[in-house]
Each structure stands twice: as structure tokens, then as C-alpha cells.
Amino acid sequence: MKFSGLLLLILFFFIFQSVRWSGENGAIKAHNKFIDYFSERRLGKCSNMISELYSDQWKFNDEEISLALRDLAKYFFLSFEVNWEDYSIRHSEDSYLITGTLKIEGAGNQATDFIMKEMRKYQHLPFTFHWSKTGMTPWAWQITKIEHPTLSVPNGYIPGKTLNSLRW
């Protein structure tokens, strides 16, 4: 009797989570988790939410975008806050596209001030995150692409290379 009760509880939990993390709601939950992790500088968790199939307009793969996020966050050692404002969410083929503005605030040193000045140029235009369900578990959502209409990567920037990371 105890085994069947445990099995029933696990089944109920899985069904509940499947409904909770399905479709648009699942993509939004995953996106909000990613923004929270990034704001808390839990960059390992952020990296786990990026698909191995990731590609973007800057020609970054999954490892390079993870390193670029680390490069950005490492200069905000006093404070770091990421704010997201949704504009829209739409379904496209096998992914959900979440579009909104990404605002980053924080403090650190002179490099941080330079980064903030550069970031302000791009904060008024929306980012689009492409989210796809990638596994059997209900919460298995990953980013497959990030887009921005005007953000460009400076020549010579190599994600993860300390000497080049200030060029962004």
C-alpha cells in the first residue's frame, strides 16, 4: 500500500508540473528563472539553460554566449541587477519567442561605468529570447537563440578572454 501511494504521489507531481510548465507558461517560467539567475550572478545555472544547439546573430555558440555573460557580469562586483520588461510572447514552430527590454544596473569600477554607458545605447530596443522544450521533464526549457536589432560585437572580442573582454 505504501509503495502504491508513493507511486501515485509521484505521478500526481509529474502531471501537476507538466501542466504548470507547459507551452507559453513554461517558456515564461524558464525565462524568468534565467533572468533571476543572471541577476544573482548564478552563471552556471544560466549556462545550463542554454541549448547545445544555440546560435545567434553574433556567431556565438552555447559556450561562447555563456562566456560573454560571464564577461559582462564579472565587472559588477559591488552590485548587479537585471530587470526584464515583457513586450510580447509568441509561438513559432517549436519555440516560444519572448521579446522585451533588458535593463542592467550595477556598480563596480571604472570598467563598470564604461560598460553601463555602452549598455544604455541598447537598452531601449527589445531583445528576443527563443525558448524550446528540450527534454522529457516538464521544466526542460532552453534558450536556442537571442536576438537584438542593433547590438553588435566589437572587432577582436573573444568571449572568455580577459584582455579582450573590455572591448565590448
PDB file of C-alpha atoms in Angstrom:
ATOM      1  CA  MET A   1       0.000   0.000   0.000  1.00  0.00           C
ATOM      2  CA  LYS A   2       2.810   2.433   0.847  1.00  0.00           C
ATOM      3  CA  PHE A   3       4.546   1.804  -2.485  1.00  0.00           C
ATOM      4  CA  SER A   4       1.371   2.458  -4.495  1.00  0.00           C
ATOM      5  CA  GLY A   5       0.756   5.642  -2.508  1.00  0.00           C
ATOM      6  CA  LEU A   6       4.264   6.863  -3.265  1.00  0.00           C
ATOM      7  CA  LEU A   7       3.839   5.969  -6.926  1.00  0.00           C
ATOM      8  CA  LEU A   8       0.534   7.843  -7.022  1.00  0.00           C
ATOM      9  CA  LEU A   9       2.137  10.881  -5.375  1.00  0.00           C
ATOM     10  CA  ILE A  10       4.986  10.889  -7.919  1.00  0.00           C
ATOM     11  CA  LEU A  11       2.503  10.558 -10.782  1.00  0.00           C
ATOM     12  CA  PHE A  12       0.403  13.429  -9.408  1.00  0.00           C
ATOM     13  CA  PHE A  13       3.527  15.589  -9.019  1.00  0.00           C
ATOM     14  CA  PHE A  14       4.622  14.880 -12.607  1.00  0.00           C
ATOM     15  CA  ILE A  15       1.165  15.681 -14.019  1.00  0.00           C
ATOM     16  CA  PHE A  16       0.948  18.876 -11.936  1.00  0.00           C
ATOM     17  CA  GLN A  17       4.400  20.021 -13.107  1.00  0.00           C
ATOM     18  CA  SER A  18       3.585  19.105 -16.717  1.00  0.00           C
ATOM     19  CA  VAL A  19       0.587  21.427 -16.680  1.00  0.00           C
ATOM     20  CA  ARG A  20       2.468  24.137 -14.799  1.00  0.00           C
ATOM     21  CA  TRP A  21       5.453  24.136 -17.198  1.00  0.00           C
ATOM     22  CA  SER A  22       3.630  23.518 -20.485  1.00  0.00           C
ATOM     23  CA  GLY A  23       3.507  25.807 -23.504  1.00  0.00           C
ATOM     24  CA  GLU A  24       3.637  29.542 -23.040  1.00  0.00           C
ATOM     25  CA  ASN A  25       3.576  29.313 -19.240  1.00  0.00           C
ATOM     26  CA  GLY A  26       6.597  27.018 -19.254  1.00  0.00           C
ATOM     27  CA  ALA A  27       8.576  29.319 -21.540  1.00  0.00           C
ATOM     28  CA  ILE A  28       7.758  32.339 -19.360  1.00  0.00           C
ATOM     29  CA  LYS A  29       8.691  30.468 -16.165  1.00  0.00           C
ATOM     30  CA  ALA A  30      12.002  29.355 -17.693  1.00  0.00           C
ATOM     31  CA  HIS A  31      12.722  32.877 -18.935  1.00  0.00           C
ATOM     32  CA  ASN A  32      12.026  34.432 -15.542  1.00  0.00           C
ATOM     33  CA  LYS A  33      14.292  31.829 -13.887  1.00  0.00           C
ATOM     34  CA  PHE A  34      17.069  32.699 -16.359  1.00  0.00           C
ATOM     35  CA  ILE A  35      16.737  36.441 -15.627  1.00  0.00           C
ATOM     36  CA  ASP A  36      16.733  35.733 -11.865  1.00  0.00           C
ATOM     37  CA  TYR A  37      19.824  33.527 -12.139  1.00  0.00           C
ATOM     38  CA  PHE A  38      21.611  36.151 -14.234  1.00  0.00           C
ATOM     39  CA  SER A  39      20.725  38.925 -11.767  1.00  0.00           C
ATOM     40  CA  GLU A  40      22.014  36.759  -8.895  1.00  0.00           C
ATOM     41  CA  ARG A  41      25.180  36.010 -10.917  1.00  0.00           C
ATOM     42  CA  ARG A  42      24.443  32.293 -10.840  1.00  0.00           C
ATOM     43  CA  LEU A  43      26.076  31.973 -14.221  1.00  0.00           C
ATOM     44  CA  GLY A  44      26.468  28.198 -14.067  1.00  0.00           C
ATOM     45  CA  LYS A  45      22.681  27.912 -13.814  1.00  0.00           C
ATOM     46  CA  CYS A  46      22.350  30.342 -16.749  1.00  0.00           C
ATOM     47  CA  SER A  47      24.745  28.220 -18.811  1.00  0.00           C
ATOM     48  CA  ASN A  48      22.661  25.122 -18.086  1.00  0.00           C
ATOM     49  CA  MET A  49      19.656  26.896 -19.599  1.00  0.00           C
ATOM     50  CA  ILE A  50      21.417  27.499 -22.929  1.00  0.00           C
ATOM     51  CA  SER A  51      20.919  24.802 -25.550  1.00  0.00           C
ATOM     52  CA  GLU A  52      23.824  22.994 -27.184  1.00  0.00           C
ATOM     53  CA  LEU A  53      22.109  23.985 -30.452  1.00  0.00           C
ATOM     54  CA  TYR A  54      22.357  27.687 -29.586  1.00  0.00           C
ATOM     55  CA  SER A  55      23.315  30.077 -32.401  1.00  0.00           C
ATOM     56  CA  ASP A  56      22.817  33.808 -32.812  1.00  0.00           C
ATOM     57  CA  GLN A  57      23.469  36.858 -34.992  1.00  0.00           C
ATOM     58  CA  TRP A  58      26.894  37.347 -33.367  1.00  0.00           C
ATOM     59  CA  LYS A  59      28.000  33.840 -34.411  1.00  0.00           C
ATOM     60  CA  PHE A  60      28.245  32.688 -30.777  1.00  0.00           C
ATOM     61  CA  ASN A  61      27.618  29.083 -29.809  1.00  0.00           C
ATOM     62  CA  ASP A  62      26.395  27.875 -26.408  1.00  0.00           C
ATOM     63  CA  GLU A  63      29.814  28.048 -24.755  1.00  0.00           C
ATOM     64  CA  GLU A  64      30.656  31.468 -26.186  1.00  0.00           C
ATOM     65  CA  ILE A  65      27.390  33.105 -25.117  1.00  0.00           C
ATOM     66  CA  SER A  66      27.912  31.675 -21.611  1.00  0.00           C
ATOM     67  CA  LEU A  67      31.412  33.183 -21.530  1.00  0.00           C
ATOM     68  CA  ALA A  68      30.094  36.515 -22.847  1.00  0.00           C
ATOM     69  CA  LEU A  69      27.545  36.620 -19.992  1.00  0.00           C
ATOM     70  CA  ARG A  70      30.373  35.935 -17.530  1.00  0.00           C
ATOM     71  CA  ASP A  71      32.480  38.688 -19.120  1.00  0.00           C
ATOM     72  CA  LEU A  72      29.629  41.146 -18.658  1.00  0.00           C
ATOM     73  CA  ALA A  73      28.775  40.176 -15.071  1.00  0.00           C
ATOM     74  CA  LYS A  74      32.320  39.999 -13.692  1.00  0.00           C
ATOM     75  CA  TYR A  75      32.806  43.776 -13.690  1.00  0.00           C
ATOM     76  CA  PHE A  76      29.749  44.350 -11.473  1.00  0.00           C
ATOM     77  CA  PHE A  77      31.309  43.174  -8.224  1.00  0.00           C
ATOM     78  CA  LEU A  78      29.632  45.718  -5.913  1.00  0.00           C
ATOM     79  CA  SER A  79      26.092  45.406  -7.209  1.00  0.00           C
ATOM     80  CA  PHE A  80      24.356  43.855 -10.189  1.00  0.00           C
ATOM     81  CA  GLU A  81      20.686  43.983 -11.112  1.00  0.00           C
ATOM     82  CA  VAL A  82      18.941  42.759 -14.236  1.00  0.00           C
ATOM     83  CA  ASN A  83      15.413  43.948 -14.976  1.00  0.00           C
ATOM     84  CA  TRP A  84      13.223  42.488 -17.697  1.00  0.00           C
ATOM     85  CA  GLU A  85      10.028  44.016 -19.040  1.00  0.00           C
ATOM     86  CA  ASP A  86       7.937  41.796 -21.321  1.00  0.00           C
ATOM     87  CA  TYR A  87       6.553  43.174 -24.516  1.00  0.00           C
ATOM     88  CA  SER A  88       5.243  40.016 -26.099  1.00  0.00           C
ATOM     89  CA  ILE A  89       5.412  36.268 -26.356  1.00  0.00           C
ATOM     90  CA  ARG A  90       4.578  34.316 -29.470  1.00  0.00           C
ATOM     91  CA  HIS A  91       4.749  30.731 -30.591  1.00  0.00           C
ATOM     92  CA  SER A  92       6.813  29.953 -33.688  1.00  0.00           C
ATOM     93  CA  GLU A  93       7.185  26.359 -34.901  1.00  0.00           C
ATOM     94  CA  ASP A  94       8.780  24.507 -31.970  1.00  0.00           C
ATOM     95  CA  SER A  95       9.803  27.501 -29.846  1.00  0.00           C
ATOM     96  CA  TYR A  96       8.431  30.471 -27.976  1.00  0.00           C
ATOM     97  CA  LEU A  97       9.831  33.935 -28.679  1.00  0.00           C
ATOM     98  CA  ILE A  98       9.837  36.224 -25.652  1.00  0.00           C
ATOM     99  CA  THR A  99      10.519  39.847 -26.522  1.00  0.00           C
ATOM    100  CA  GLY A 100      11.179  42.668 -24.081  1.00  0.00           C
ATOM    101  CA  THR A 101      13.694  45.142 -22.772  1.00  0.00           C
ATOM    102  CA  LEU A 102      16.661  44.107 -20.668  1.00  0.00           C
ATOM    103  CA  LYS A 103      17.996  46.743 -18.315  1.00  0.00           C
ATOM    104  CA  ILE A 104      21.208  46.192 -16.392  1.00  0.00           C
ATOM    105  CA  GLU A 105      22.226  48.347 -13.445  1.00  0.00           C
ATOM    106  CA  GLY A 106      25.153  47.957 -11.125  1.00  0.00           C
ATOM    107  CA  ALA A 107      28.409  49.214  -9.701  1.00  0.00           C
ATOM    108  CA  GLY A 108      32.000  48.085  -9.645  1.00  0.00           C
ATOM    109  CA  ASN A 109      34.885  50.136 -11.009  1.00  0.00           C
ATOM    110  CA  GLN A 110      35.756  52.348 -13.995  1.00  0.00           C
ATOM    111  CA  ALA A 111      35.231  49.428 -16.375  1.00  0.00           C
ATOM    112  CA  THR A 112      31.720  49.014 -14.973  1.00  0.00           C
ATOM    113  CA  ASP A 113      30.959  52.674 -15.670  1.00  0.00           C
ATOM    114  CA  PHE A 114      32.156  52.235 -19.262  1.00  0.00           C
ATOM    115  CA  ILE A 115      30.032  49.097 -19.693  1.00  0.00           C
ATOM    116  CA  MET A 116      26.957  50.879 -18.291  1.00  0.00           C
ATOM    117  CA  LYS A 117      27.480  53.771 -20.709  1.00  0.00           C
ATOM    118  CA  GLU A 118      27.714  51.358 -23.649  1.00  0.00           C
ATOM    119  CA  MET A 119      24.718  49.285 -22.477  1.00  0.00           C
ATOM    120  CA  ARG A 120      22.445  52.329 -22.310  1.00  0.00           C
ATOM    121  CA  LYS A 121      22.676  52.604 -26.110  1.00  0.00           C
ATOM    122  CA  TYR A 122      20.920  49.250 -26.458  1.00  0.00           C
ATOM    123  CA  GLN A 123      18.518  49.137 -23.521  1.00  0.00           C
ATOM    124  CA  HIS A 124      15.635  50.946 -25.207  1.00  0.00           C
ATOM    125  CA  LEU A 125      15.369  48.358 -28.004  1.00  0.00           C
ATOM    126  CA  PRO A 126      13.976  44.885 -27.317  1.00  0.00           C
ATOM    127  CA  PHE A 127      15.817  41.602 -27.029  1.00  0.00           C
ATOM    128  CA  THR A 128      14.137  38.420 -28.254  1.00  0.00           C
ATOM    129  CA  PHE A 129      14.861  35.139 -26.495  1.00  0.00           C
ATOM    130  CA  HIS A 130      13.959  31.902 -28.307  1.00  0.00           C
ATOM    131  CA  TRP A 131      12.939  29.157 -25.866  1.00  0.00           C
ATOM    132  CA  SER A 132      12.441  25.498 -26.802  1.00  0.00           C
ATOM    133  CA  LYS A 133      11.371  22.459 -24.820  1.00  0.00           C
ATOM    134  CA  THR A 134      14.382  20.153 -24.925  1.00  0.00           C
ATOM    135  CA  GLY A 135      13.675  17.157 -22.721  1.00  0.00           C
ATOM    136  CA  MET A 136      11.157  14.822 -21.164  1.00  0.00           C
ATOM    137  CA  THR A 137      10.860  16.661 -17.865  1.00  0.00           C
ATOM    138  CA  PRO A 138       8.276  19.458 -17.750  1.00  0.00           C
ATOM    139  CA  TRP A 139      10.847  22.101 -16.818  1.00  0.00           C
ATOM    140  CA  ALA A 140      13.369  21.205 -19.573  1.00  0.00           C
ATOM    141  CA  TRP A 141      13.357  24.543 -21.408  1.00  0.00           C
ATOM    142  CA  GLN A 142      16.472  26.026 -23.016  1.00  0.00           C
ATOM    143  CA  ILE A 143      17.468  29.142 -24.948  1.00  0.00           C
ATOM    144  CA  THR A 144      18.254  28.401 -28.584  1.00  0.00           C
ATOM    145  CA  LYS A 145      18.821  31.967 -29.763  1.00  0.00           C
ATOM    146  CA  ILE A 146      18.998  35.575 -28.555  1.00  0.00           C
ATOM    147  CA  GLU A 147      18.377  38.489 -30.925  1.00  0.00           C
ATOM    148  CA  HIS A 148      18.766  42.264 -30.739  1.00  0.00           C
ATOM    149  CA  PRO A 149      18.192  44.653 -33.655  1.00  0.00           C
ATOM    150  CA  THR A 150      21.294  46.837 -33.175  1.00  0.00           C
ATOM    151  CA  LEU A 151      23.681  45.200 -30.702  1.00  0.00           C
ATOM    152  CA  SER A 152      26.984  44.334 -32.333  1.00  0.00           C
ATOM    153  CA  VAL A 153      30.132  42.718 -31.011  1.00  0.00           C
ATOM    154  CA  PRO A 154      33.318  44.800 -31.320  1.00  0.00           C
ATOM    155  CA  ASN A 155      36.027  43.551 -33.635  1.00  0.00           C
ATOM    156  CA  GLY A 156      38.505  41.374 -31.802  1.00  0.00           C
ATOM    157  CA  TYR A 157      36.187  40.442 -28.943  1.00  0.00           C
ATOM    158  CA  ILE A 158      36.662  36.818 -27.909  1.00  0.00           C
ATOM    159  CA  PRO A 159      34.323  35.570 -25.160  1.00  0.00           C
ATOM    160  CA  GLY A 160      36.186  34.475 -22.050  1.00  0.00           C
ATOM    161  CA  LYS A 161      39.477  36.154 -22.940  1.00  0.00           C
ATOM    162  CA  THR A 162      40.125  38.659 -20.150  1.00  0.00           C
ATOM    163  CA  LEU A 163      42.256  41.039 -22.202  1.00  0.00           C
ATOM    164  CA  ASN A 164      39.659  41.279 -24.951  1.00  0.00           C
ATOM    165  CA  SER A 165      36.558  41.398 -22.763  1.00  0.00           C
ATOM    166  CA  LEU A 166      36.850  45.143 -22.135  1.00  0.00           C
ATOM    167  CA  ARG A 167      36.431  45.764 -25.850  1.00  0.00           C
ATOM    168  CA  TRP A 168      32.727  45.151 -25.581  1.00  0.00           C
TER     169      TRP A 168
END
